[in-house]
Structure formats: C-alpha cells, structure tokens
Amino acid sequence: MRKVAVVGVGMTKFGPSEKTQVEMFAEAALEAIDGSNIETRDIQALFVGNALGGFVEGQFNIAPLLASELGLSADTPSNRFEGACASGSVAIRDAFMLVAAGYHDLVLVGGTERCTVMGTPMATRTFAMASDSRYEEFNGITFPGVFAMVAHLYSQKYGIPLKKLKERMAMVAVKNHKNGTMNPLAHFQKEITVETVLKGFMVADPLQLLDCCPFSDGAAAIVLASEEVAKKLTDKPVYIRGVGQGSAGPLYRQKDLTVPAARVAAAKQAYGMAGVKPSDIDVVELHDCFTIAEIVASEALGLFEYGTGSEAVERGESQIGGRVAINPSGGLKAKGHPIGATGVAQAYEIVKQLRGECGARQVKGAKLGLTDTLGGDLATMVNIIYGI
Amino acid sequence: MRKVAVVGVGMTKFGPSEKTQVEMFAEAALEAIDGSNIETRDIQALFVGNALGGFVEGQFNIAPLLASELGLSADTPSNRFEGACASGSVAIRDAFMLVAAGYHDLVLVGGTERCTVMGTPMATRTFAMASDSRYEEFNGITFPGVFAMVAHLYSQKYGIPLKKLKERMAMVAVKNHKNGTMNPLAHFQKEITVETVLKGFMVADPLQLLDCCPFSDGAAAIVLASEEVAKKLTDKPVYIRGVGQGSAGPLYRQKDLTVPAARVAAAKQAYGMAGVKPSDIDVVELHDCFTIAEIVASEALGLFEYGTGSEAVERGESQIGGRVAINPSGGLKAKGHPIGATGVAQAYEIVKQLRGECGARQVKGAKLGLTDTLGGDLATMVNIIYGI
C-alpha cells in the first residue's frame, strides 16, 4: 500500500447558519482545494459524510449533487456515508484505503450537516434514530439518556462518588470551552466555570446542559493525495499513519458501556497499522458529545488507565500543554457538532496542529495526532492516526 | 489488484413483508453465508445499501446493528451507503475495490429496505427527496414526473410518435412481468398485456400505472471473496470483471436526460476494466424503474443504437432467448424495488444466471452479465460486469 497524505483542509464556521448543506460543503471544499494547490478538476473521487439531510432538508443522495456543485466531471464517483456522528470519519477511512491501494491519486473527503433549523428538542428526538429503533428508541431513550447511564455506570464501577465525578465532568466542559475561545471557527467561544456547569438545568441526570455538546451547522473538507502527488503539492504533508473501525450495538448486547468494544477494536487496529503506542500521541480530537464521553474515550484509547480519566482531567493532563492535549479545537463540546461534518473537522484540527498553524491553541511540537469518532449507540467507532 | 468472486448469494421474497429491515437482511445474509460454505465469523467487513430507513423505521446507522444481528465481532467494520436507488450497487463496488486491493479476503455486501408500510403516495413523496431539494423537489416533481419528461424528450428527439412509444413501453412491462412469473421471489408473478398497460390509470403523462415499478420490501446479500479464497469455497465462482460509477445532477445541469452523462461514464469505466464490449454481454439486469427507463438505459449501455431501444423491445431482442436478455428476473418492474436492496438483487440474478441456476428463466449459455443501477435524479450510476 502507498502512503497517503492530507494536502489541504477547509472548514466553515460552526454554529447556526442560513446556508444549505450543499453551500456549506462547497465553501469548505473550495478552501481545501485552494490550499492543496490543485484545481477542482483534479479531484478523482468524492466521499462525504452526512446524517440528517433527509430530515432537515429533504435531501437524499447528496453526494452527486455536491460533486455537481463543484463542477466535477460525470466520471467522478461520489459516495455518501452514513454512520451517524461518525459519518465523516467513515468517509475518510474509506477514501484513505482507496488512495493507498492506488485507485485514486487525489480525492476530496468532506462532511456537511444542518441541525439548528430543527431546534434542539426536535434534533434530539430525530437523532435518537441512530440508536436501535426496535428496543431502544422505541422505549424513549435519546443520546443524553445513553450517556447519563454511562456516567452512572462509571461512577459505580470505579467507586467515584457522583458528586466528585460531576465536578470532574464539569472540568472537561471548562477545558473545552477555554480551548474554543482560541478557535475562531468554534460554535462557542466563551469561557465557562465549573459552577456554571453545575448550575445548568438537568438534561438527563447526571448530565446538565453544559455537559452536552450543541447541535451545530457546518461543513469540513480535506484533500487526500498519494505520497508521490502530495510531495509535489505541499512541503507540509500530513500522513495518515493508521486507521481503524469497529462495530457493535445495540446497547443491550454490549457488555460494558464504559468500555465500548467497538472503540477498543478500532483503536487497536489504528495503533497497530501506525506502529505506535497511545503514549506516543501528542494531540487528540475525540468524541466528547457529552463530558463523560470524553473521560471514557480517553481511557479506551489508552491515553489514561481505566478509572483514572476523570482524575487526569482534574490534574490538567489533557489541557493544551498537559501530558496529551485532548480537544484543543474545543471539541464537539465547544467547537460544535454538525453531525456528518464532525469527523472531518477533527481531521482539520489535527492537520492544522501537526502543521503548527493553530496560533494560541497550538500544541507545541505536535508530531502525532489521533482522531476518535463515535456513531450511534456506541455502535460505529473510527480512529485515525495522523503524523508528519 | 486481485481477482474477486461472488461465492454466495441470498435474497428474500420481494413484496410486502411484516419483517423489519434488520430481520430481512439477516435472512438474505444467512442464505448467502450458508451458500458460501463459510461461517458467519469468517466475514471480515460488512457493506450495506439502505435509503429510507430513517423515515420508514426511524433507523439511522443500521450497518453496525446488522453486524451485531449476525454476531460479527467488534473489530468488523460496517458501512451504510446511501446513493438512493443505487445504494446497494454503490456498496458492492466499494467492497469489490477493497477486496481486490487486499484489505479483506471475505466480505458480506447487502441491501435492505422496507417501503410498503408507507403506502405508495407517501413513499413517492418521501423518495422525491433523492432529487435536488432546492430546485426540483421544491417545485413538486417526483420520480414519475422525471421519467415522464424523459419519455416526452425521447419521443421528440427520435421522432417516434408518443402513441407508438407508449405501445413499446408497454411491451417492456409485458416482457418483465412475463419474466417475473418465472421468478418465485418476484413481487409480481402474473402476466399482463399491452392492453392492460394502456388501460391503466395515468400516473404522470405518458406513464400509466403499469409503466411504473412498485415499491417493495426485501433484502439481498452476496459474499465476495478474493480469488484464492473463492477457489477453496466453490467450484462455481462468478468473478467481478469490471466496475464503474459516475455522478451527475441535478436535472437542470444535465444536457440530455435521455442519455445520462453519469451512466455513459460508469459504463465506459466498467467495460474498460473488464476489457469487453457491449455486444459481449449475454444477460443484463438494468434499472427499469419505469418502462421508458429500460429503453434509454439499454441505449446508453451500448446494447442497442441510440433511438432504436424501443424498436428492439418490439422485435423481442431483449427477451430471454433474444439478442441480449434484459431483466430476466422481472426487473424492478415485476421483481420489485426495495430501494437499497435493488442493486444487490441485480447481482443475485446475474450470479444465478451465470451459474445456470435460473430454471425456466435461464438465459442459455450466459457467460457475461451486466448490472446497471440508477440513483436519484439521474445522478448516481453504477455498472458492474460479472463473468465466469
């Protein structure tokens, strides 16, 4: 297999937008294409993550419409991937594998999503469709409920009193909001305090409002190239060193919601392909859809020992400048979460970090980065390792 | 790249079903796995086409749920592809490319869809979301309207009076319904006459009821293996010889709806990869969502000269036993059209034909087969060539 590099990235501001999914995608894609020193016509295939387009815009089969919007030729294959919140990362992994295998030399991968037009309550109910419709959604559970259960289980499993765990969860929100203030594309760019989090209204006990990421609108895009082509286009190629993807679910078939089997499997694949250890990773963008989600993800990814993820937050180990910077972009929590775009936005941040282009939120000397994206009821997990 | 073979196929009866998408998929998948002489645990990755699951069952992110239903392990990647009616063929092409490249030796590809529970009027409106939401769907067009325009354009372009064209379109329906009587899995298994078609109620002038395929429920699945593995599992491997995929749309950006640019591009790719000509093909399953769709597809695929596709039907050239058998399964028209399953069901029929297992509808001596699947507003086109 050939080495594959990211040669350009683009991203819209995340947050409420009046633009359509196609318009947002085009904005991000053209930035990525311009930054890659190529013309749109050089793109050989298009891979896109999108989850809710049918419900929000009445738009299925968005991939060829995006290809057309960019003026790509009729012989350009274009695929939409839907893996709930992991849709964008699923698209990146597939694109990477096809470029590595030699099918294409230059491809565009992106994600686009509109959520805010639905309003949060309707978006929450609609998005619950990413859980099992027969036995979970049917009983009324939504994702805040799923992760509330994860928090209770975590508290019990490791004997961490819920009050203490909630304070540490709040510290995740504080950290990610602080990081968001340094990201001009973030949905939220305002610092918060532990007290603010603990005073927020209850969404699903023990998760309060600021334990939850927002639904956002936005798009992100990256251009992937074979090593040979990448070297001609940029002197700052960022290579994809390893990928992994696992599957599990529904919840009632999973043994331990605090250690999702699909994530353990995906991470093992990615580390194995890259030939690196968790302790080699400098910067991580992981799936903090809820504050507890960041804690359990940091453990299953091997960044902290099981049961120590919340202490690590309290000790500042996951801050920028800490042992391993987690979500320097602000994460889903502050940067925002436009479902299908999220995985690609994680790639955007890691590439910018490894290129040293992140200004105030730059993780100094970052050479190896990891993304972690979760879809559905802990069902789809994708990990990708990037290196310079 | 390695050669890739289909080693097993499975399919449910098409038509109204009380089963869920997951249950139907499992039925088809287990038949394909049993027929491949493997165990479920041998499957290394899952690729699935599904279009309407969010609307019909409130089910996003169905791929890992299907993997779980089959008992696949957590390190099995599973992807849902949505390319409207072409979803299943998009999944096959992607799976083929990854096996050919050496990532996997044995994978499962399937499609599953429930439509009938919505009823035809609601399904038609819902499915219109596969056209451009900004400028087409917004104006009220549905797919019968799109193909009605194609019929009028075709009549004008080639100077074939609409009355004559309608008779020939009816002959497509008569042929495919006759083929359906020989397919025990077909949605419709009853012969019809030209008169019946022409007496049907008007759906979108000039398309009458029997010019239109039904919405169906159903699932289909195939197992793909690398050549080396395939030879150990079966003495009847059917190889994928070429694949192609094109993108276009929306309609207002397309030059000639009777010759979709994406189909011309996809067919060229597939014939080129296989190193064969249209005249080499013995049996074809193509996208006859409407009778006129079969006629224009047969031309863009190079099976008949442009403007002669309707005459060819009248002369019986596309019957079983004719110059090239088109839709011996009954096609979408009579076998039925469970959206995401359709491309995989086309593969099922071609594999059965090339193995000589089709009984009364067997195309004698068939050695080379072609599938053609269309998604959206002539936007996604996939062609796959199978050979023994």
PDB file of C-alpha atoms in Angstrom, chain A residues 55 124-143 146 250-252 377, chain B residues 53-61 65:
ATOM      1  CA  PHE A  55     -34.966  15.062   7.670  1.00  0.00           C
ATOM      2  CA  THR A 124     -32.531  15.255  19.795  1.00  0.00           C
ATOM      3  CA  ARG A 125     -35.616  13.180  19.029  1.00  0.00           C
ATOM      4  CA  THR A 126     -34.695  12.836  15.351  1.00  0.00           C
ATOM      5  CA  PHE A 127     -31.151  11.917  16.150  1.00  0.00           C
ATOM      6  CA  ALA A 128     -32.316   9.206  18.560  1.00  0.00           C
ATOM      7  CA  MET A 129     -32.960   7.273  15.325  1.00  0.00           C
ATOM      8  CA  ALA A 130     -29.254   6.412  15.412  1.00  0.00           C
ATOM      9  CA  SER A 131     -29.992   4.068  18.308  1.00  0.00           C
ATOM     10  CA  ASP A 132     -31.754   0.746  17.832  1.00  0.00           C
ATOM     11  CA  SER A 133     -35.281   1.520  16.687  1.00  0.00           C
ATOM     12  CA  ARG A 134     -36.735  -1.766  17.866  1.00  0.00           C
ATOM     13  CA  TYR A 135     -35.727  -1.864  21.508  1.00  0.00           C
ATOM     14  CA  GLU A 136     -34.048   1.444  22.450  1.00  0.00           C
ATOM     15  CA  GLU A 137     -35.607   4.349  20.589  1.00  0.00           C
ATOM     16  CA  PHE A 138     -38.944   2.583  20.963  1.00  0.00           C
ATOM     17  CA  ASN A 139     -38.599   2.921  24.743  1.00  0.00           C
ATOM     18  CA  GLY A 140     -37.942   6.636  24.513  1.00  0.00           C
ATOM     19  CA  ILE A 141     -34.212   6.789  25.083  1.00  0.00           C
ATOM     20  CA  THR A 142     -32.233   9.600  23.477  1.00  0.00           C
ATOM     21  CA  PHE A 143     -28.466  10.096  23.492  1.00  0.00           C
ATOM     22  CA  VAL A 146     -27.457   6.817  26.965  1.00  0.00           C
ATOM     23  CA  PRO A 250     -27.356  -2.270  20.198  1.00  0.00           C
ATOM     24  CA  LEU A 251     -26.754  -1.304  23.828  1.00  0.00           C
ATOM     25  CA  TYR A 252     -28.415  -4.414  25.234  1.00  0.00           C
ATOM     26  CA  ASP A 377     -25.410   3.612  20.342  1.00  0.00           C
TER      27      ASP A 377
ATOM     28  CA  GLY B  53     -34.538   3.505   6.942  1.00  0.00           C
ATOM     29  CA  GLY B  54     -34.718   6.787   8.827  1.00  0.00           C
ATOM     30  CA  PHE B  55     -38.160   7.584   7.508  1.00  0.00           C
ATOM     31  CA  VAL B  56     -39.705   4.130   7.486  1.00  0.00           C
ATOM     32  CA  GLU B  57     -38.366   2.644  10.719  1.00  0.00           C
ATOM     33  CA  GLY B  58     -36.707   5.587  12.446  1.00  0.00           C
ATOM     34  CA  GLN B  59     -33.402   3.784  11.982  1.00  0.00           C
ATOM     35  CA  PHE B  60     -30.129   5.515  11.148  1.00  0.00           C
ATOM     36  CA  ASN B  61     -26.717   3.860  11.428  1.00  0.00           C
ATOM     37  CA  LEU B  65     -26.860  -3.172  14.032  1.00  0.00           C
TER      38      LEU B  65
END
